[in-house]
Tab-separated table of C-alpha atoms in Angstrom:
chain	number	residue	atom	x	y	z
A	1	UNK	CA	5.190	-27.411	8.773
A	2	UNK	CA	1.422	-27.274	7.610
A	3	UNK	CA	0.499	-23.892	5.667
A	4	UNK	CA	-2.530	-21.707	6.207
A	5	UNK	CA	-2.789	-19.773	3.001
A	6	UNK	CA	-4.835	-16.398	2.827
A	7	UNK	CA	-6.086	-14.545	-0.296
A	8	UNK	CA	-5.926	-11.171	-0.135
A	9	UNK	CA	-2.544	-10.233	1.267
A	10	UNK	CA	-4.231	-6.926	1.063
A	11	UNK	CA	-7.452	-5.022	0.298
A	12	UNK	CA	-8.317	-1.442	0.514
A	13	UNK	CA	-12.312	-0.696	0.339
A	14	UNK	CA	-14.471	2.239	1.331
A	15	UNK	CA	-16.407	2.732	4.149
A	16	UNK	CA	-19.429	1.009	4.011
A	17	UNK	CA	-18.606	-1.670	1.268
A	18	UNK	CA	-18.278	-5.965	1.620
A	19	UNK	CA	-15.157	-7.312	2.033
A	20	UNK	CA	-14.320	-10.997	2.129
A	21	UNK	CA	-11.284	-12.546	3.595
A	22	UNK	CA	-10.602	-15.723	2.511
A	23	UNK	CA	-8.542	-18.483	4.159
A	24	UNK	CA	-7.449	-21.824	2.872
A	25	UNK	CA	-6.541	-24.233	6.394
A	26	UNK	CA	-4.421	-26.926	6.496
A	27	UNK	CA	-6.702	-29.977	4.989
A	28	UNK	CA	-7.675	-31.992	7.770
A	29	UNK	CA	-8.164	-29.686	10.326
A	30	UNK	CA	-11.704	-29.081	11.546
A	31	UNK	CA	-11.676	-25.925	14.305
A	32	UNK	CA	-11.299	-22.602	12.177
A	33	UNK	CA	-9.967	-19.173	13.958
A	34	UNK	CA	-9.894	-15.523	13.105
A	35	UNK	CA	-8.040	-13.294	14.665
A	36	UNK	CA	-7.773	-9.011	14.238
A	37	UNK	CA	-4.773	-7.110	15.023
A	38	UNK	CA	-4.786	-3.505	14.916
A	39	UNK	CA	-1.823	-1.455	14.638
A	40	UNK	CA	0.821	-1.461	17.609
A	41	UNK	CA	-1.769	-3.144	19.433
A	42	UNK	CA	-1.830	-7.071	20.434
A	43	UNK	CA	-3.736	-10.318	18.436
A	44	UNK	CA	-7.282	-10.470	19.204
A	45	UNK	CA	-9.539	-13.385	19.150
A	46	UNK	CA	-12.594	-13.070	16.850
A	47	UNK	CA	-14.376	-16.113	16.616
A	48	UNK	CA	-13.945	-19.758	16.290
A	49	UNK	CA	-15.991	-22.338	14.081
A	50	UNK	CA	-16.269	-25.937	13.947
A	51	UNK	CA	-18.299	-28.319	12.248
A	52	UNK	CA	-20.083	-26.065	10.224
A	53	UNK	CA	-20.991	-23.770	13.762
A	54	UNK	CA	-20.005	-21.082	15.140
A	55	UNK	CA	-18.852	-21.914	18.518
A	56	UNK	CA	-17.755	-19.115	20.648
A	57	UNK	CA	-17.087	-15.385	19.594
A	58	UNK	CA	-15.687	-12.170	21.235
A	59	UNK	CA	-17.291	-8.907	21.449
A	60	UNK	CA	-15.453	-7.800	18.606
A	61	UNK	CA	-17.233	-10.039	16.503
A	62	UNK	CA	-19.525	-7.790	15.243
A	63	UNK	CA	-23.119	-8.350	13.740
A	64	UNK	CA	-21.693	-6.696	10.550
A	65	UNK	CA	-18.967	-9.874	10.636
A	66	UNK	CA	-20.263	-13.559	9.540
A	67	UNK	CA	-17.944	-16.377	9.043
A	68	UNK	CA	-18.807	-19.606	6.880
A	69	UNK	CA	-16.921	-22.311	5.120
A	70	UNK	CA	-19.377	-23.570	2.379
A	71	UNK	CA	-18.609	-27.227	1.262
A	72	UNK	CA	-15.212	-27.343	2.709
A	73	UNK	CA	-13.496	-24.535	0.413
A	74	UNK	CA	-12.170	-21.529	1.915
A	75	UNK	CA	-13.062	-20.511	5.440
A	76	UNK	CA	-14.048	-17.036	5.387
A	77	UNK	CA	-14.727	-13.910	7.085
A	78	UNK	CA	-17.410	-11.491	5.685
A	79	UNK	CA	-17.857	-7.763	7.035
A	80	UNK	CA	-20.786	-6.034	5.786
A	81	UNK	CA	-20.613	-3.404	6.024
A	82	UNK	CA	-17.173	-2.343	6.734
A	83	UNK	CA	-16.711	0.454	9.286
A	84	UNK	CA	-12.760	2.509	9.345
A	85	UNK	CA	-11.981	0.432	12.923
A	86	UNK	CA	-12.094	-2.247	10.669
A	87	UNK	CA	-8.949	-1.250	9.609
A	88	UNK	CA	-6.406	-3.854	10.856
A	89	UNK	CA	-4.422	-6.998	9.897
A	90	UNK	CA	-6.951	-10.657	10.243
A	91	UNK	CA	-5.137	-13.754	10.558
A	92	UNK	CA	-6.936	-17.593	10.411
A	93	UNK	CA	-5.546	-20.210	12.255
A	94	UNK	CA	-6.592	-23.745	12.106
A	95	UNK	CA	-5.824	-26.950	14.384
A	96	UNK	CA	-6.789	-30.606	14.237
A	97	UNK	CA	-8.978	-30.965	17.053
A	98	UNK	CA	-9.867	-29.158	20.556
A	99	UNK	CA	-7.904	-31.455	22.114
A	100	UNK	CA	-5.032	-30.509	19.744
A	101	UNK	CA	-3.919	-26.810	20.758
A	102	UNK	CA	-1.444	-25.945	18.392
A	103	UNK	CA	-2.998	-23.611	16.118
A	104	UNK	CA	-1.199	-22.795	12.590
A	105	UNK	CA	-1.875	-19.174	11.476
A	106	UNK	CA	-1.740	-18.174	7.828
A	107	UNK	CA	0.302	-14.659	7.065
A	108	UNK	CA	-2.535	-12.349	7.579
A	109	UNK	CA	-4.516	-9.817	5.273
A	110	UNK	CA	-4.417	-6.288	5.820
A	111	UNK	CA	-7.427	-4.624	5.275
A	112	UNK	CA	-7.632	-0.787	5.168
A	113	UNK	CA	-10.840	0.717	5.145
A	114	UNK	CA	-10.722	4.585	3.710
B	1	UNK	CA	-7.648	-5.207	31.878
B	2	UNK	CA	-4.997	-6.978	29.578
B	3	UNK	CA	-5.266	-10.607	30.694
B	4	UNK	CA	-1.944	-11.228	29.263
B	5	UNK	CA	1.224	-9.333	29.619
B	6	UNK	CA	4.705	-9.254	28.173
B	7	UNK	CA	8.002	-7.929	28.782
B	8	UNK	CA	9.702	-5.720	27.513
B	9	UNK	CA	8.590	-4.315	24.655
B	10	UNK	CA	11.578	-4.452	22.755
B	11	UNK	CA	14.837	-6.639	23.814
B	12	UNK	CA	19.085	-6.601	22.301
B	13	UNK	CA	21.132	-8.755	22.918
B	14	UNK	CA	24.470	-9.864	21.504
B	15	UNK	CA	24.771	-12.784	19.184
B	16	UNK	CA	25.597	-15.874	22.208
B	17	UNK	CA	24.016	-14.212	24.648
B	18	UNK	CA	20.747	-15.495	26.441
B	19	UNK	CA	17.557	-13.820	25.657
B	20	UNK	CA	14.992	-13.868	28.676
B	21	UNK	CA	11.395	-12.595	27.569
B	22	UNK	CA	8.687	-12.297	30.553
B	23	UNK	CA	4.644	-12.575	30.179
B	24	UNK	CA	2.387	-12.650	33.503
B	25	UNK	CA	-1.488	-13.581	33.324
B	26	UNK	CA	-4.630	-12.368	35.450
B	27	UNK	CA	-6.907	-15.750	34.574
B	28	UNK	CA	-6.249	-18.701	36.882
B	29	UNK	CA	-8.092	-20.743	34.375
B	30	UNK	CA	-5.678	-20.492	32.047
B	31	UNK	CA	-3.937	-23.940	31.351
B	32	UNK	CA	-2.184	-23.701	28.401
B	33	UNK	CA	0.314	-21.220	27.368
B	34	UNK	CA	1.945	-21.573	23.520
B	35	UNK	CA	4.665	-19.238	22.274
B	36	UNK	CA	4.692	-17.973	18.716
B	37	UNK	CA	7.278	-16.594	17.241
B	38	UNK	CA	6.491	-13.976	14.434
B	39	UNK	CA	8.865	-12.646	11.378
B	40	UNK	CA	7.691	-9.298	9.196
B	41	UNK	CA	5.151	-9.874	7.206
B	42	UNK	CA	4.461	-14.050	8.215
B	43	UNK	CA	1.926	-15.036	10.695
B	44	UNK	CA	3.191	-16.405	13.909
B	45	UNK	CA	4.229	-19.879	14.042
B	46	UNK	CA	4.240	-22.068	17.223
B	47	UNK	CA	7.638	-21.791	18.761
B	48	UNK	CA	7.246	-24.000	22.243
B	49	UNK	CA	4.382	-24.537	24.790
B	50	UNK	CA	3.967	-25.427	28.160
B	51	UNK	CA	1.196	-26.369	29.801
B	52	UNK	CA	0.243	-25.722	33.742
B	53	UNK	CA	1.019	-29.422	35.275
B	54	UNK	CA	4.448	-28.475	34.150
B	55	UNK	CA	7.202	-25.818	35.295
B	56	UNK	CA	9.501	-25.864	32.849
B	57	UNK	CA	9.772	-27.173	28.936
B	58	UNK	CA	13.002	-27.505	27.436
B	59	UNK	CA	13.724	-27.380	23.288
B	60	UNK	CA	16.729	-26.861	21.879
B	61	UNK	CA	17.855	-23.446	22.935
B	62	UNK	CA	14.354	-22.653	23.904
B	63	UNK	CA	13.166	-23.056	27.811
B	64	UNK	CA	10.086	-21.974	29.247
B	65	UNK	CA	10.013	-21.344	33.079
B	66	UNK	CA	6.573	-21.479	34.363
B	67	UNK	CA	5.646	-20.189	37.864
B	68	UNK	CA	1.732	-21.288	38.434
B	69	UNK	CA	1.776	-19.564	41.959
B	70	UNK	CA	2.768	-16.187	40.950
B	71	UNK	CA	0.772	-16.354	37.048
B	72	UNK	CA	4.622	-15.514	35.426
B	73	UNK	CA	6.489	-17.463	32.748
B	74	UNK	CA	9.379	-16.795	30.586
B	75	UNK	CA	10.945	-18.048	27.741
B	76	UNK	CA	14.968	-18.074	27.456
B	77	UNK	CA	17.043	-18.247	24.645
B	78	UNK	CA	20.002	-19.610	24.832
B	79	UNK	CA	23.059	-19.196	22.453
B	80	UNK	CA	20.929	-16.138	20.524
B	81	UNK	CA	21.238	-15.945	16.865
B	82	UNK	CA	20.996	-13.069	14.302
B	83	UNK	CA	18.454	-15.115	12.924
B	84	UNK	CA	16.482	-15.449	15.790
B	85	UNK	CA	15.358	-11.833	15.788
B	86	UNK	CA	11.516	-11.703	15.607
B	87	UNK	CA	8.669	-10.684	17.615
B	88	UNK	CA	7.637	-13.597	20.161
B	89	UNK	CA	4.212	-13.611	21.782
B	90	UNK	CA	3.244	-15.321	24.616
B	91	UNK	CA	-0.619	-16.923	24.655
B	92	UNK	CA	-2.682	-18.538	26.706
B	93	UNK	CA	-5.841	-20.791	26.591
B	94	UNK	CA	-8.579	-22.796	28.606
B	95	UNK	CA	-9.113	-26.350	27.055
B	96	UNK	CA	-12.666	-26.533	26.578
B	97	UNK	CA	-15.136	-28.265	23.929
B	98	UNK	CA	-15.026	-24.805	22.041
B	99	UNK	CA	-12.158	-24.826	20.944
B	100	UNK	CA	-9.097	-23.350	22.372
B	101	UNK	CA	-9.425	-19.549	21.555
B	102	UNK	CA	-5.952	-17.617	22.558
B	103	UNK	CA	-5.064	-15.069	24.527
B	104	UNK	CA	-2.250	-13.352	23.570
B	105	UNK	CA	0.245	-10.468	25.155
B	106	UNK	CA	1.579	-7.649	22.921
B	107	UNK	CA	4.466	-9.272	22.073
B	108	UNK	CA	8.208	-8.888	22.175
B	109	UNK	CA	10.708	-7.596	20.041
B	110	UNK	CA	14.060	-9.230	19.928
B	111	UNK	CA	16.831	-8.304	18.285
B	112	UNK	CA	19.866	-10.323	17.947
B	113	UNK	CA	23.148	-8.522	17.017
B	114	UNK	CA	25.963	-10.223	15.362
């Protein structure tokens, strides 16, 4: 089936550094995802972007986290600056359209801030 | 308040045998309701989904039972194989012109003995 690739598989930063995730969708699919799953402890919606937009987020989407996906390259996730509860595994997903549902999820990165 | 719910935690069964995971939801709104199934260190892929005009969607070995009145659905496996162990989550949405952000429960473990 369609691949979502993401680059790091893992990172380890400090407390208080920039971290980038970066995610590569599947080619023609316009809504974006991210997703943060902490230990034990079930998938959580972050935000969702479209069309260059953010277009709904959760509380969890910090004002230290940005997403953007310059010029159609990777879609990524930016946290500046990175706090230890960041700690936890961030998946993208992507799907064709709204109307489509079926979101495909890349294999996650698992960030561990010390 | 966990808007989605699964159970149990952690399910054996013998290889043949049928597999029945539960998940519940509090949101009434919720119209669409995917099931991923997730293998160590792989994001979760779309296994089957249902959505509320329907009570039941057959694939394979895979079933899901959908009860709108009581906010319960479950997803049986028939015939289990070993190679069907994984963690299964069940989500749910709202179709909207956001995008359809997911809900999911904590998850399942099965575990499919030969």
């Amino acid at each position: 089936g369609p691949k979502v690739l993401q680059i790091p598989s893992h990172q380890i930063i400090d407390m208080g550094q920039m971290v980038t995730l970066n995610c590569d969708p599947v080619s023609n699919h316009l809504y974006f995802y991210w997703y943060k799953q902490i230990l034990g402890q079930q998938m959580e919606f972050l935000v969702n972007f479209y069309n260059g937009k953010v277009m709904e987020k959760s509380k969890l989407f910090k004002d230290q986290f940005s997403v953007e996906r310059p010029d159609g390259s990777y879609f990524t996730l930016k946290i500046q600056p990175t706090a230890l509860e960041d700690s936890a595994v961030y998946f993208c997903a992507s799907s064709l359209d709204w109307g489509e549902d079926t979101q495909y999820f890349g294999p996650g990165t698992r960030l561990l801030v010390l | 308040q966990q808007q989605v719910r699964q159970s149990p935690q952690s399910l054996t069964v013998w290889e043949g045998e049928t597999a029945i995971l539960n998940c519940s939801y509090e949101d009434s709104t919720f119209n669409y309701f995917p099931w991923y199934q997730q293998f160590p260190g792989e994001g979760p892929a779309l296994l089957i989904s249902i959505r509320s005009v329907s009570d039941k969607k057959e694939d394979g070995r895979f079933t899901i039972f959908f009860n709108k009145r009581e906010k319960k659905l479950s997803l049986h496996i028939t015939d289990s194989q070993p190679g069907d162990s994984a963690t299964y989550f069940c989500a749910a949405s709202v179709r909207n012109n956001a995008g359809a952000k997911l809900t999911f429960g904590g998850g399942t473990r099965l575990t499919v003995r030969p």
